[in-house]
Every structure is written in C-alpha cells, then in structure tokens.
PDB file of C-alpha atoms in Angstrom:
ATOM      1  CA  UNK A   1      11.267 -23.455 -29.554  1.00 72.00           C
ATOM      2  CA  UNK A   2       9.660 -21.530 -25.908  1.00 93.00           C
ATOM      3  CA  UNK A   3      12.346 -23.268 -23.650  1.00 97.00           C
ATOM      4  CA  UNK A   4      15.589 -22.976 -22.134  1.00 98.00           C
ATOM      5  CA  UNK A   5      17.137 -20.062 -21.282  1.00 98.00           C
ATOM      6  CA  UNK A   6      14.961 -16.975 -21.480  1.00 98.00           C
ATOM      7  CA  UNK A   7      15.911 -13.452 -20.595  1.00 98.00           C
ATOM      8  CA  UNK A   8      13.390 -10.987 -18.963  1.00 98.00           C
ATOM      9  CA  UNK A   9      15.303  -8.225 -20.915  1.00 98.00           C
ATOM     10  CA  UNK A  10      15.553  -4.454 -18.691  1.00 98.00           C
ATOM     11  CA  UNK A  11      14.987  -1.986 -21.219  1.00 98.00           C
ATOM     12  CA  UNK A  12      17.247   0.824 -21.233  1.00 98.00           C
ATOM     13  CA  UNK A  13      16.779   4.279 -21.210  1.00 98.00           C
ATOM     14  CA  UNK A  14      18.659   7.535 -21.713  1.00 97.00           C
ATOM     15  CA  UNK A  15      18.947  10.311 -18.962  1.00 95.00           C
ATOM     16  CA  UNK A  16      16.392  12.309 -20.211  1.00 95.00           C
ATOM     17  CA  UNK A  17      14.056   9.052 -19.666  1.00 93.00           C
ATOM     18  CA  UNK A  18      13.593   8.301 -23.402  1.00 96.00           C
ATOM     19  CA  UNK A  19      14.501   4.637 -24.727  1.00 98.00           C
ATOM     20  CA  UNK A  20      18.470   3.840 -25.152  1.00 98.00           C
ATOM     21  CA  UNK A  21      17.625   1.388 -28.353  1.00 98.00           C
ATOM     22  CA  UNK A  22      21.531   1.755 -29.127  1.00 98.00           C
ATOM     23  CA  UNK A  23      21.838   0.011 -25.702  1.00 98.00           C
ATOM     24  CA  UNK A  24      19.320  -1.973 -26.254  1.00 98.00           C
ATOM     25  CA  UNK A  25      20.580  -3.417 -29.844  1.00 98.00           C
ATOM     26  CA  UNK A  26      23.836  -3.704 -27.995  1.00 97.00           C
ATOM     27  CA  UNK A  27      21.874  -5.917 -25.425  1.00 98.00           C
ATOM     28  CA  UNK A  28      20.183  -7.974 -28.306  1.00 98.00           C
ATOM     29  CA  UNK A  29      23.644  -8.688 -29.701  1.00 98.00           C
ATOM     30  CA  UNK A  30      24.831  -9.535 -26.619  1.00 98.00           C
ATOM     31  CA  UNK A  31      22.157 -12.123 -25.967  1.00 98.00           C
ATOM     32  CA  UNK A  32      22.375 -14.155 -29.198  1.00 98.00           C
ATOM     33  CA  UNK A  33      26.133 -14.497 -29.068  1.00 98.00           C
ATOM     34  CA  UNK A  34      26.074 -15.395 -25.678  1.00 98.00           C
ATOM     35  CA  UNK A  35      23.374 -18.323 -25.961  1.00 97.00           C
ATOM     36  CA  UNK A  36      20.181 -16.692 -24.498  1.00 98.00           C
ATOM     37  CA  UNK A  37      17.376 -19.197 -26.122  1.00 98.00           C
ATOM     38  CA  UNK A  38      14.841 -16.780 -26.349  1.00 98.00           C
ATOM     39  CA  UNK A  39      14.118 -13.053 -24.976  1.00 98.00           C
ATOM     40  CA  UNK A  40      10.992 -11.141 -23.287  1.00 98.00           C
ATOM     41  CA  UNK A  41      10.459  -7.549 -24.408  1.00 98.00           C
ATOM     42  CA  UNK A  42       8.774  -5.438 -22.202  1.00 98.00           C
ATOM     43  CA  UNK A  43       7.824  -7.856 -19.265  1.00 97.00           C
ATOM     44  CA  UNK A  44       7.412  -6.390 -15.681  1.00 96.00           C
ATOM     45  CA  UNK A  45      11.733  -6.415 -15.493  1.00 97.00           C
ATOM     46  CA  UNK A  46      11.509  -4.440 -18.897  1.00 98.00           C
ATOM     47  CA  UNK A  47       9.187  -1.577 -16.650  1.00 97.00           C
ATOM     48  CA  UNK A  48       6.263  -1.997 -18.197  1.00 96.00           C
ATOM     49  CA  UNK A  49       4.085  -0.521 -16.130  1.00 95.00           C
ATOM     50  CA  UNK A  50       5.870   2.929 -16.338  1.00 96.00           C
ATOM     51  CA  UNK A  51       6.160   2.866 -20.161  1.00 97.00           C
ATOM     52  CA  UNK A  52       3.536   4.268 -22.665  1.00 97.00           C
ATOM     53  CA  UNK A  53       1.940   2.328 -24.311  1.00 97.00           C
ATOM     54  CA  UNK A  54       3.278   3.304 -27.781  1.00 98.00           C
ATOM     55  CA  UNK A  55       6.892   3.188 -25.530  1.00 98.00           C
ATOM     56  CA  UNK A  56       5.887  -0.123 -24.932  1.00 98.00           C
ATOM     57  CA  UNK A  57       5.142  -1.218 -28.781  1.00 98.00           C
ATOM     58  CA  UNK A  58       8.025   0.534 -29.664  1.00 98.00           C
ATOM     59  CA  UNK A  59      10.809  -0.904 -27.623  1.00 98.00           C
ATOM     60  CA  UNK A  60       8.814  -4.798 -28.997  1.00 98.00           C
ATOM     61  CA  UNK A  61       8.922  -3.648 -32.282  1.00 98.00           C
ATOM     62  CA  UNK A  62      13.070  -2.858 -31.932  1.00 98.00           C
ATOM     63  CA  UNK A  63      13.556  -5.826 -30.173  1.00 98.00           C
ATOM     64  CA  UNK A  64      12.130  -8.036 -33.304  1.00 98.00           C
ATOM     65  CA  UNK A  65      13.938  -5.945 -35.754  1.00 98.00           C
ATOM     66  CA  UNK A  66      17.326  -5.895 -33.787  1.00 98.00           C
ATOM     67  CA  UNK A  67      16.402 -10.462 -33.155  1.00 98.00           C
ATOM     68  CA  UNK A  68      16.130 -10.987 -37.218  1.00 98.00           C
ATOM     69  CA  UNK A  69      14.556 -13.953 -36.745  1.00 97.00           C
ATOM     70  CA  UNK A  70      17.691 -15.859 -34.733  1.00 97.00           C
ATOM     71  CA  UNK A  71      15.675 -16.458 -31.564  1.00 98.00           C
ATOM     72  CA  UNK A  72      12.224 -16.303 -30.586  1.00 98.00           C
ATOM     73  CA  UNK A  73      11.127 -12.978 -28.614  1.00 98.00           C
ATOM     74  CA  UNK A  74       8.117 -13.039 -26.303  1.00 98.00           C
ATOM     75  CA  UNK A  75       6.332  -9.707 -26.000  1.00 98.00           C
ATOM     76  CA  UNK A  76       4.650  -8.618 -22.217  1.00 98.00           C
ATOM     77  CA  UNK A  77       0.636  -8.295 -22.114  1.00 98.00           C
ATOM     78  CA  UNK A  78      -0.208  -8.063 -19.194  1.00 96.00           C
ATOM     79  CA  UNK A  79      -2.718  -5.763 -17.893  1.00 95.00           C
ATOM     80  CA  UNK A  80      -4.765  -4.707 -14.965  1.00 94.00           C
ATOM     81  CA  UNK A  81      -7.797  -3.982 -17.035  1.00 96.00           C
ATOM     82  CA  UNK A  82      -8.963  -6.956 -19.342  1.00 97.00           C
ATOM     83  CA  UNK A  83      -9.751  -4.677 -22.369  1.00 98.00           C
ATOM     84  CA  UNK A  84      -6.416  -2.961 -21.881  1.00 97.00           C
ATOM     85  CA  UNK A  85      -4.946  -6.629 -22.384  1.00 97.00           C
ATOM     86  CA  UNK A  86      -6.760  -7.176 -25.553  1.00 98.00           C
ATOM     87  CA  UNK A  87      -6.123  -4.279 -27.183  1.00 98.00           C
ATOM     88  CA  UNK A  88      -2.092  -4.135 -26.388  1.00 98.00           C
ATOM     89  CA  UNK A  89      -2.617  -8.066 -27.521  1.00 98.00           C
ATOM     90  CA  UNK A  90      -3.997  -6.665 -30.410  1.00 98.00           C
ATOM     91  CA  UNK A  91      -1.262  -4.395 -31.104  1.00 98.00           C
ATOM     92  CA  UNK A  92       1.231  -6.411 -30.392  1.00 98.00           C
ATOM     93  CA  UNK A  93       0.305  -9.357 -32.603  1.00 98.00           C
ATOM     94  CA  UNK A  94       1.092  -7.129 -35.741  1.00 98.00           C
ATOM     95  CA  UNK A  95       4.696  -6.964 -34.556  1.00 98.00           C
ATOM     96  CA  UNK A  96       5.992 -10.407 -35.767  1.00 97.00           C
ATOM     97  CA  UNK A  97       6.471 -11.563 -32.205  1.00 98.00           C
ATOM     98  CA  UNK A  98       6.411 -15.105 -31.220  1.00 98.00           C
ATOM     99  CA  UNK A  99       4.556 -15.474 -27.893  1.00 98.00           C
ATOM    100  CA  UNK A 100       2.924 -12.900 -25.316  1.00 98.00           C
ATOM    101  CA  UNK A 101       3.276 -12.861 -21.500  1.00 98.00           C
ATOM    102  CA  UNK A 102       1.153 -11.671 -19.114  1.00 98.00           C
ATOM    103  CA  UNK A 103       0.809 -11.066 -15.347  1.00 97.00           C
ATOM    104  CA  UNK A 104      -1.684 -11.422 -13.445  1.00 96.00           C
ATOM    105  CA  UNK A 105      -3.957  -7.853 -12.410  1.00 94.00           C
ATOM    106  CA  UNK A 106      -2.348  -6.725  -9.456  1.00 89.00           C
ATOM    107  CA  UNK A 107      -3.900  -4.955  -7.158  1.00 89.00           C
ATOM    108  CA  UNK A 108      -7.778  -5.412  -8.208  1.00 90.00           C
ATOM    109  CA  UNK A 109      -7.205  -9.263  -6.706  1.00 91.00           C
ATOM    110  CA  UNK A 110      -9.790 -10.687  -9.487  1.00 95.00           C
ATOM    111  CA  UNK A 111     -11.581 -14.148  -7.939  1.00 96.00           C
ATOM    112  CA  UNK A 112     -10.820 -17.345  -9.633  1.00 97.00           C
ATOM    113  CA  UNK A 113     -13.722 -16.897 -12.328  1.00 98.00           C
ATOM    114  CA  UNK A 114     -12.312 -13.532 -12.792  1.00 97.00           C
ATOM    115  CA  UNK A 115      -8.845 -14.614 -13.326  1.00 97.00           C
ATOM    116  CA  UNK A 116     -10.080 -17.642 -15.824  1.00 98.00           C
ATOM    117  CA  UNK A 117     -12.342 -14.999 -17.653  1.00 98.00           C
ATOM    118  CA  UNK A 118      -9.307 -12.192 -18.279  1.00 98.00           C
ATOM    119  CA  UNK A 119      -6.820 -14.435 -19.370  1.00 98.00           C
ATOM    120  CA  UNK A 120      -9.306 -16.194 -21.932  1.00 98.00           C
ATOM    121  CA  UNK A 121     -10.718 -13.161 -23.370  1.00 98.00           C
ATOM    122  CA  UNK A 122      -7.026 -11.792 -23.870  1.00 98.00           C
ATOM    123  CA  UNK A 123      -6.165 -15.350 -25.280  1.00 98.00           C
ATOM    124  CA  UNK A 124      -9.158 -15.452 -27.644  1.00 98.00           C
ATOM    125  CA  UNK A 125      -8.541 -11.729 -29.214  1.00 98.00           C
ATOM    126  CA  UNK A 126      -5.164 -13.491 -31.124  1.00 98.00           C
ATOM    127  CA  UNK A 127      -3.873 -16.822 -32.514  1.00 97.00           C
ATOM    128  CA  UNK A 128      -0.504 -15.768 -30.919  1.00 98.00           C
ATOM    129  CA  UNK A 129       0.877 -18.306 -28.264  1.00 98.00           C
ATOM    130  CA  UNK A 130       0.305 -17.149 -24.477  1.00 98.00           C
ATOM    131  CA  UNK A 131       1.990 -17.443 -21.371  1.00 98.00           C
ATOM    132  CA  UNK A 132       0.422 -17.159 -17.686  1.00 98.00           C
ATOM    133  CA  UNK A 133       2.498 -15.087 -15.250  1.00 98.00           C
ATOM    134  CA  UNK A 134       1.911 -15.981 -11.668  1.00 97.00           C
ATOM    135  CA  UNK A 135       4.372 -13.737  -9.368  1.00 95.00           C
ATOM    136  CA  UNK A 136       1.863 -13.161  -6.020  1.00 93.00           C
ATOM    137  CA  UNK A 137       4.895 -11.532  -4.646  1.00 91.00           C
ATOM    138  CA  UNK A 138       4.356  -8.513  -6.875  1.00 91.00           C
ATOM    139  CA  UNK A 139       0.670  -9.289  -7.412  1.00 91.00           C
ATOM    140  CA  UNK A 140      -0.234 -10.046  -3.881  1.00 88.00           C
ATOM    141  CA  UNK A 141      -2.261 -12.887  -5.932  1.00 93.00           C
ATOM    142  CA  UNK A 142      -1.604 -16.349  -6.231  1.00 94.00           C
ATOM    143  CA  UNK A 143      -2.758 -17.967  -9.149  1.00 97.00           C
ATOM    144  CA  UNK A 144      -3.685 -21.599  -8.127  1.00 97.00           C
ATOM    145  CA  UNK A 145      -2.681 -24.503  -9.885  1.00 97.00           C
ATOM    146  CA  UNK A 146      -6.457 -25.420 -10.814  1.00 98.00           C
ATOM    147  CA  UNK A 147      -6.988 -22.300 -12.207  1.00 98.00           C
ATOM    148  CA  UNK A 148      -4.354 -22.230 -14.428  1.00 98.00           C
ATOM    149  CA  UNK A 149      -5.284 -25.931 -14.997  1.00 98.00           C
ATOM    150  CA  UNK A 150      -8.184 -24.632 -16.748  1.00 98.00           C
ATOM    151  CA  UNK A 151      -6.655 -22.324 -18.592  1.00 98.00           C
ATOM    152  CA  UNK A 152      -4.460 -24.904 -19.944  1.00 98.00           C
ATOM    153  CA  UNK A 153      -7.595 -26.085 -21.832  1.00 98.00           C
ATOM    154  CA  UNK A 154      -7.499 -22.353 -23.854  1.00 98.00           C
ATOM    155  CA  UNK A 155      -5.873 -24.051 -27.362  1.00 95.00           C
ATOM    156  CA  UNK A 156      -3.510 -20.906 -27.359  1.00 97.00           C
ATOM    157  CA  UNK A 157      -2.496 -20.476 -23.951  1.00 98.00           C
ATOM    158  CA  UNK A 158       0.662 -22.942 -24.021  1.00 98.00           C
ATOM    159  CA  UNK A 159       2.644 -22.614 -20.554  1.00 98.00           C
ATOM    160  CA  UNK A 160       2.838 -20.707 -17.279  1.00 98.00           C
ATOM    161  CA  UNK A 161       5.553 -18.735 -15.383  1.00 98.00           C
ATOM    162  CA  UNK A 162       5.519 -19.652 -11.659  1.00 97.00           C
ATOM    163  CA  UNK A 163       7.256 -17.087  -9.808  1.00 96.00           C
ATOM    164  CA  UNK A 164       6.260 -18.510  -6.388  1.00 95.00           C
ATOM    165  CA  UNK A 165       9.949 -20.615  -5.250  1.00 94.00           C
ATOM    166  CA  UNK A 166       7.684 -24.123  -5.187  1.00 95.00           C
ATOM    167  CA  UNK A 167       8.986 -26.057  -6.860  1.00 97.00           C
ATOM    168  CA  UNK A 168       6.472 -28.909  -5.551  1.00 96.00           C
ATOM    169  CA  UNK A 169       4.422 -27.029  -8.271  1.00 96.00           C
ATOM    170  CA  UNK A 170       5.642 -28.831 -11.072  1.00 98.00           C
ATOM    171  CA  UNK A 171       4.830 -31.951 -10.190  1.00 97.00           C
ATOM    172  CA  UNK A 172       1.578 -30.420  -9.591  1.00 98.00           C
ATOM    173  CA  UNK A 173       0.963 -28.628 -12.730  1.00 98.00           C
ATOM    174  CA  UNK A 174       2.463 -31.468 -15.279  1.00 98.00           C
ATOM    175  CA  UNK A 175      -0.174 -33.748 -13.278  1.00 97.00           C
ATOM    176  CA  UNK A 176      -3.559 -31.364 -13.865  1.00 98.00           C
ATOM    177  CA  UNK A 177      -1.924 -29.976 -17.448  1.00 98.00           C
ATOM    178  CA  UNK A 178      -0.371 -32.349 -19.174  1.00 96.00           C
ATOM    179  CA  UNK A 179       3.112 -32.860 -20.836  1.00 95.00           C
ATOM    180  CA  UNK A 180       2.866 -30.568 -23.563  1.00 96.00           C
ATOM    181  CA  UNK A 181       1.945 -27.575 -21.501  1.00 98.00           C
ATOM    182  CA  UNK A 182       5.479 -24.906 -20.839  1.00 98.00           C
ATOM    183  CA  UNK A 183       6.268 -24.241 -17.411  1.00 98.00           C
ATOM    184  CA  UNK A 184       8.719 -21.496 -16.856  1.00 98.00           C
ATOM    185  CA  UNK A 185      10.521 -20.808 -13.498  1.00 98.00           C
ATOM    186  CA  UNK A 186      10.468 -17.444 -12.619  1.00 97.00           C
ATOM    187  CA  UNK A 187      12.936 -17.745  -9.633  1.00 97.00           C
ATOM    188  CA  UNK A 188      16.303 -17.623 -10.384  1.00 98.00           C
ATOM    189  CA  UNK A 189      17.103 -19.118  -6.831  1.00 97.00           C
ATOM    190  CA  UNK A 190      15.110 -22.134  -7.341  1.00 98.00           C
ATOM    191  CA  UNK A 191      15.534 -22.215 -11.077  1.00 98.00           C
ATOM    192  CA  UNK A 192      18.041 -25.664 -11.397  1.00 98.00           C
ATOM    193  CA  UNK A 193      15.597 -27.625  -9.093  1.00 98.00           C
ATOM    194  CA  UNK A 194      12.568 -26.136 -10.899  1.00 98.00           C
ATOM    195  CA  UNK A 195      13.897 -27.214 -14.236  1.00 98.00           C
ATOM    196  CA  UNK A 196      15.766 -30.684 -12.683  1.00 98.00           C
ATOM    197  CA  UNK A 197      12.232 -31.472 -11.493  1.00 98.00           C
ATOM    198  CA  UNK A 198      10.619 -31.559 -14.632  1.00 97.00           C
ATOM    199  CA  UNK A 199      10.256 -27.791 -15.975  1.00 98.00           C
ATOM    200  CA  UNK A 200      10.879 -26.662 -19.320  1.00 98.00           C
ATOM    201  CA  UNK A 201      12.588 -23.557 -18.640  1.00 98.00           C
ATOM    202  CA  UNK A 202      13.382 -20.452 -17.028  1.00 98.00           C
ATOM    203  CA  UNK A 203      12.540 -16.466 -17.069  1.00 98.00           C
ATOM    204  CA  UNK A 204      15.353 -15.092 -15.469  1.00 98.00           C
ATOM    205  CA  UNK A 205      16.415 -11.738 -14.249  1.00 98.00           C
ATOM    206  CA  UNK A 206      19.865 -12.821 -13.768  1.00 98.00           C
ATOM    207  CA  UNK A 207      20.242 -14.038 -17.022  1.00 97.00           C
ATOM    208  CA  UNK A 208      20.887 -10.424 -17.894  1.00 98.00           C
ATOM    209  CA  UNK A 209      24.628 -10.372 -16.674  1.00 98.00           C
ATOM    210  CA  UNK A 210      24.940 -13.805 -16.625  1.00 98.00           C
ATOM    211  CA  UNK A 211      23.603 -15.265 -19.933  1.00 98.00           C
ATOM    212  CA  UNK A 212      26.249 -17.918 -20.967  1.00 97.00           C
ATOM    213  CA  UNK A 213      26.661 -18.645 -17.513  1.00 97.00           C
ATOM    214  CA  UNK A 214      23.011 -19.290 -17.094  1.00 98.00           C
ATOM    215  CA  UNK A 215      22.163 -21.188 -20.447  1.00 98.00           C
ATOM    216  CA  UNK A 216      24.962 -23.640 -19.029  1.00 98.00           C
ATOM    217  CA  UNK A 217      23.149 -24.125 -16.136  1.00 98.00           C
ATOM    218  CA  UNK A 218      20.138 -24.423 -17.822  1.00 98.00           C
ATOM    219  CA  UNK A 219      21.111 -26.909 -20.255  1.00 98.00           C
ATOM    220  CA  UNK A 220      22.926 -29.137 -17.732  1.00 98.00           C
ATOM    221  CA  UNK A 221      19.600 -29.229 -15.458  1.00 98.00           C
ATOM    222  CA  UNK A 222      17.247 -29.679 -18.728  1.00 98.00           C
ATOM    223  CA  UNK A 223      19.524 -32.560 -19.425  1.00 97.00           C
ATOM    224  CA  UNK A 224      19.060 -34.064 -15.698  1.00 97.00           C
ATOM    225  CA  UNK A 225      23.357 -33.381 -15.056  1.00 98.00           C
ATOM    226  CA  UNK A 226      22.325 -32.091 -11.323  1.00 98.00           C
ATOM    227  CA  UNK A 227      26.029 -32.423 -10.259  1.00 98.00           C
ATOM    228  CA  UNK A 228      26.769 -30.124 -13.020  1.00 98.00           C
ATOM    229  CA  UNK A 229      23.408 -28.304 -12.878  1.00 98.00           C
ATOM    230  CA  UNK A 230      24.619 -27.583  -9.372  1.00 98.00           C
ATOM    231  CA  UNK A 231      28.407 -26.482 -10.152  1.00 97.00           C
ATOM    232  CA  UNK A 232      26.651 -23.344 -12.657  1.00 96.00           C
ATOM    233  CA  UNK A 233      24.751 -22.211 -10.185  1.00 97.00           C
ATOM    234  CA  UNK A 234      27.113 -22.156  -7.073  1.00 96.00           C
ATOM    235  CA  UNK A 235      28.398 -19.518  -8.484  1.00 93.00           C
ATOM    236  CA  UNK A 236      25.450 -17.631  -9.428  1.00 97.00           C
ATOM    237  CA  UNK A 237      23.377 -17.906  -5.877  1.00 96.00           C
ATOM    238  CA  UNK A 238      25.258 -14.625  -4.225  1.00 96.00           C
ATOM    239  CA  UNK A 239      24.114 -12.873  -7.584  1.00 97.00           C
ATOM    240  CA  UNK A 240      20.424 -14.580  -6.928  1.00 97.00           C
ATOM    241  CA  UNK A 241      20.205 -12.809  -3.691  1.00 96.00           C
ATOM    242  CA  UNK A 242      22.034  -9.522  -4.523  1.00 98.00           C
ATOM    243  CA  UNK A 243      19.866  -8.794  -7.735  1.00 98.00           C
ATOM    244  CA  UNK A 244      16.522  -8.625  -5.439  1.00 97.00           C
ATOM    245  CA  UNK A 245      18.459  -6.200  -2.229  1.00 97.00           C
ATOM    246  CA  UNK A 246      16.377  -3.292  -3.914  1.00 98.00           C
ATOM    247  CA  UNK A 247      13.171  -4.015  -6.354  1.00 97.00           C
ATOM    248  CA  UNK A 248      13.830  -5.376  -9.501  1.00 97.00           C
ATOM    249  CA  UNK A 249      15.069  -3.932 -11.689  1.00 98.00           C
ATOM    250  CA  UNK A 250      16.568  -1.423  -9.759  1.00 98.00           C
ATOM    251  CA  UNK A 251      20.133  -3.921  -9.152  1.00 98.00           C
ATOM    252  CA  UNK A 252      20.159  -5.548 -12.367  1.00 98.00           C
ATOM    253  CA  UNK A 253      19.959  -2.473 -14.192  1.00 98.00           C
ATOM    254  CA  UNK A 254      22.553  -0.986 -12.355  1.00 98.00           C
ATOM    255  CA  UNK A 255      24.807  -3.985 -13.010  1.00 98.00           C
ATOM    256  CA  UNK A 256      24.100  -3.858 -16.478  1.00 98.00           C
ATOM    257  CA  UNK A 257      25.884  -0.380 -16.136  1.00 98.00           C
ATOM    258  CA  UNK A 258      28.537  -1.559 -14.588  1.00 97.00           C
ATOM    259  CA  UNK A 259      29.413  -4.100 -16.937  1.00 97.00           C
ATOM    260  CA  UNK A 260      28.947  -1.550 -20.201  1.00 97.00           C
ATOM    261  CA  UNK A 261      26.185  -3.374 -21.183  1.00 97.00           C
ATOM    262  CA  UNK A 262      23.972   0.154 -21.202  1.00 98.00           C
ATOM    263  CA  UNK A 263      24.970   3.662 -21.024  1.00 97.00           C
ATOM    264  CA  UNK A 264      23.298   4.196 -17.563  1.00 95.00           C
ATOM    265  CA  UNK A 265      21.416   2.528 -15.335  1.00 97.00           C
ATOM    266  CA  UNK A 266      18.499   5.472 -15.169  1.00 97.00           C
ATOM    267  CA  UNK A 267      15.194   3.933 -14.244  1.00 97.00           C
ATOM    268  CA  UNK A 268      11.933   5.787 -14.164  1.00 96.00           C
ATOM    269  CA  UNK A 269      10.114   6.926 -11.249  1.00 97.00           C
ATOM    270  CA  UNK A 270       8.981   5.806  -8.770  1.00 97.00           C
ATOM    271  CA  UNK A 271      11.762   3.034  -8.562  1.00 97.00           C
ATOM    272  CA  UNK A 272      15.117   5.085  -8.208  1.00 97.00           C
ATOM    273  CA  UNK A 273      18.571   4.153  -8.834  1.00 97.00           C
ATOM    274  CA  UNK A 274      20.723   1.782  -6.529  1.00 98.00           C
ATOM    275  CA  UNK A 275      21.611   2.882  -3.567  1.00 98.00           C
ATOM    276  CA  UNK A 276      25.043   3.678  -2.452  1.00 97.00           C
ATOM    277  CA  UNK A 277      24.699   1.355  -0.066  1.00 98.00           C
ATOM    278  CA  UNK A 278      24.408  -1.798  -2.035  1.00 98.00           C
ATOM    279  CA  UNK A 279      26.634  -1.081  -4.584  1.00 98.00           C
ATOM    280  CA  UNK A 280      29.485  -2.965  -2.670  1.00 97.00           C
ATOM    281  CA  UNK A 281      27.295  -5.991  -2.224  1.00 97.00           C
ATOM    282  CA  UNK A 282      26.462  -5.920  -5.658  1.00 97.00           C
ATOM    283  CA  UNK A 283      29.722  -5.484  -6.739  1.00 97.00           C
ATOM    284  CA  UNK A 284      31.386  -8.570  -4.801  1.00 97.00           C
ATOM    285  CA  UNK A 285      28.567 -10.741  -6.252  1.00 97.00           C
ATOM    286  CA  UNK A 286      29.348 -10.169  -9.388  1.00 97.00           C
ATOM    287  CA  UNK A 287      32.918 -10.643  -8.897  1.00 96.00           C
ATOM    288  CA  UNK A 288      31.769 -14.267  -7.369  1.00 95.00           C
ATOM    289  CA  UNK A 289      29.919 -14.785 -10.662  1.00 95.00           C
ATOM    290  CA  UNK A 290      33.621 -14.435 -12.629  1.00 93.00           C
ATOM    291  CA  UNK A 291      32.518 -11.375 -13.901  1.00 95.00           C
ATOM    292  CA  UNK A 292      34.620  -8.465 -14.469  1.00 88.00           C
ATOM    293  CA  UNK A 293      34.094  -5.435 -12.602  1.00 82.00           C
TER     294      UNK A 293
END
C-alpha cells in the first residue's frame, strides 16, 4: 500500500499567505490521474515548520477530503520537541490519514538514546503507521542505521526515509531490519539505484512536476528494468539538480507556477521566492524533462 511513487506535496498558498486549497485540490487531482501512489501532506517540502499548527491540521484534513480514499496520504509529525510530536500525532490521527512522517529534531542534535526515546514515545501515543525521516542535510543529524535498527523493533514504526544519497544503506538497513520494514529514498538523484538496490520506494520532490514521469521510473526500477529504470530518469537528472539551486521548496514551487499547477508560487518567510537568476536554469530543465513551458 506505502510504496512506489510518493509525492512530498508543496502546499500552496495565496498572496496574502493564507492556504490556496483550490490549488491544492487542483494538485490532488492532478496527482491521482497522473499515477502518484501515495501523497505526504505537510512534510518539511509542504513548509511545515512555518505553518500553524491548526494551518498544519487543516491543509491534512483537505488533503484526505480532496484523496476520497483513492490513494493513501501520509501526514508530517515531525517535531523538535517530543511532546509537540505527540500531541500533533494526536491530532492528526483523528484525520483519517494513513501513515505519519517525521524528521528528525533539528537543531537540538538529540544523542542516540535521545533519538530512540522521541521517536518511540511519538510512536506509542497512536496505532497509526510511522515513518523515520533521516535528512542530516537539513538536520545536521544523521540518524545511524543501528538506531533506526532499533526502532524497527517499535510494532508501529514500519519504514524509514533516508535522505542521505547512500545508497550502500539499503543493503545495510534490509540486513539489521528485516524484509518487511519500508525504506523510502529521499533523493531524487539517487532514487532509481536506491529503489534498483532493493528499496521500496521513493519521497520525491520532483515528483511534483514530474509525477507520471516519475511513477514510470519508479515502477521500471521496482520491477529490476534498470535499462529502462535508467531511460526515465535521463531525462529527469537536469530537473534533480535544478530543483535544489535555491532551498527546497523555493524551485519546485516556483515550477509548479509555471506549469499552472498553483496560482503563485508565494512561499512564506524566511525562504523567498526564486530568484531571477535561476529562473532560466529552471526553465531549460524543465523543458529537458518534456515539459511544457
């Protein structure tokens, strides 16, 4: 059910820096008919550190309406402060989603205990699956495979997203946790070995713009086509790069724009829009991708 092609959905807002949910309806629709396998609301791409927290609820809540049912939708927890965690948990279990995420604390660099300690107290508040989130490039923490070995052993924590670019990490991690525990790229540029190597899936950014293009992929690695595997994602690697030449999601949500997928590609402080400068690099990747612009 929690594998394949899984978008880290942006979540759009209006000028005024309330939540677009006609975009973002438009953006649900737009997923399901092009293939996406499964969505996250309100995961670090979907800003949730700058969003209230009823903001954040709110824009989960849409999302499950505006999904019906047709495709699982995995809700961000993550949290800084482990009571924080449980309590959005909490909150966010009485919203009919399907799984949580959650990222490491970033920037109070918890020890390994600490690490094992926060994720199992946010795991034990709900029966709702849970997903590790290991991204030491926005964390400046790396979550190490024997911790989240551990973790593993929590009956509802069912997979991790590696955001590191090792991909010698999933040999790794199916050794110390077992087949039956999830493990989500969350590189798009190493994403087909990730997933040709053994993963189960990926949480892209990319898949944003490039959602059938990116299932394909997907489904051609899953199914060990590398030849194939590796013809999708030629023409996606510019867009890899591109999508990361200002902090995410400051590109992607400007692309979105660009493609009419939102009404603007506002983003709240203190990220600001794309700059002028990138917008031609941008604009030639996704041209590269076959997509119109």
């Amino acid at each position: 059910m929690l594998k394949g092609s899984i978008v880290a959905l942006i979540t759009p807002m209006n000028r005024d820096g309330s939540i677009d949910n006609a975009s973002l309806e438009r953006l649900v629709e737009f997923h399901i008919n092009q293939g996406t396998d499964a969505i996250v609301a309100v995961g670090t791409t979907g800003e949730s550190a700058t969003l209230k927290q009823s903001e954040h609820l709110a824009v989960v809540e849409q999302v499950v309406s505006f999904v019906a049912g047709r495709i699982p939708v995995i809700a961000g927890n993550g949290a800084n402060a482990t009571a924080h965690g449980v309590e959005l948990t909490q909150k966010l279990a009485k919203l009919g989603v399907d799984a949580m995420l959650g990222v490491t604390p970033y920037y109070n660099k918890p020890s390994p205990k600490g690490i094992i300690a926060h994720y199992t107290a946010i795991a034990n508040s709900t029966d709702i699956p849970q997903i590790l989130y290991n991204v030491p490039g926005r964390t400046c923490l790396d979550m190490q495979p024997e911790v989240i070995a551990e973790l593993a052993n929590v009956s509802n924590i069912i997979g991790v997203k590696e955001a590191t670019g090792d991909v010698s990490r999933v040999e790794t991690l199916r050794s110390l946790c077992g087949n039956d525990f999830l493990l989500y790229s969350g590189d798009d540029a190493s994403a087909k070995e990730f997933l040709l190597l053994g993963g189960d899936g990926v949480i892209s950014v990319a898949n944003n713009i490039v959602p059938k293009a990116f299932k394909a992929m997907c489904d051609a690695a899953l199914s060990g086509n590398a030849a194939l595997a590796t013809l999708h994602d030629e023409n996606l690697r510019g867009l890899y790069s591109s999508l990361f030449c200002e902090a995410n999601p400051i590109p992607v949500k400007w692309a979105s724009h660009q493609l009419g997928l939102i009404t603007n590609a506002y983003i709240r402080l203190p990220l600001t829009e794309l700059s002028e400068q990138f917008h031609g690099l941008l604009l030639e990747t996704m041209k590269q991708a076959q997509l119109k612009v």
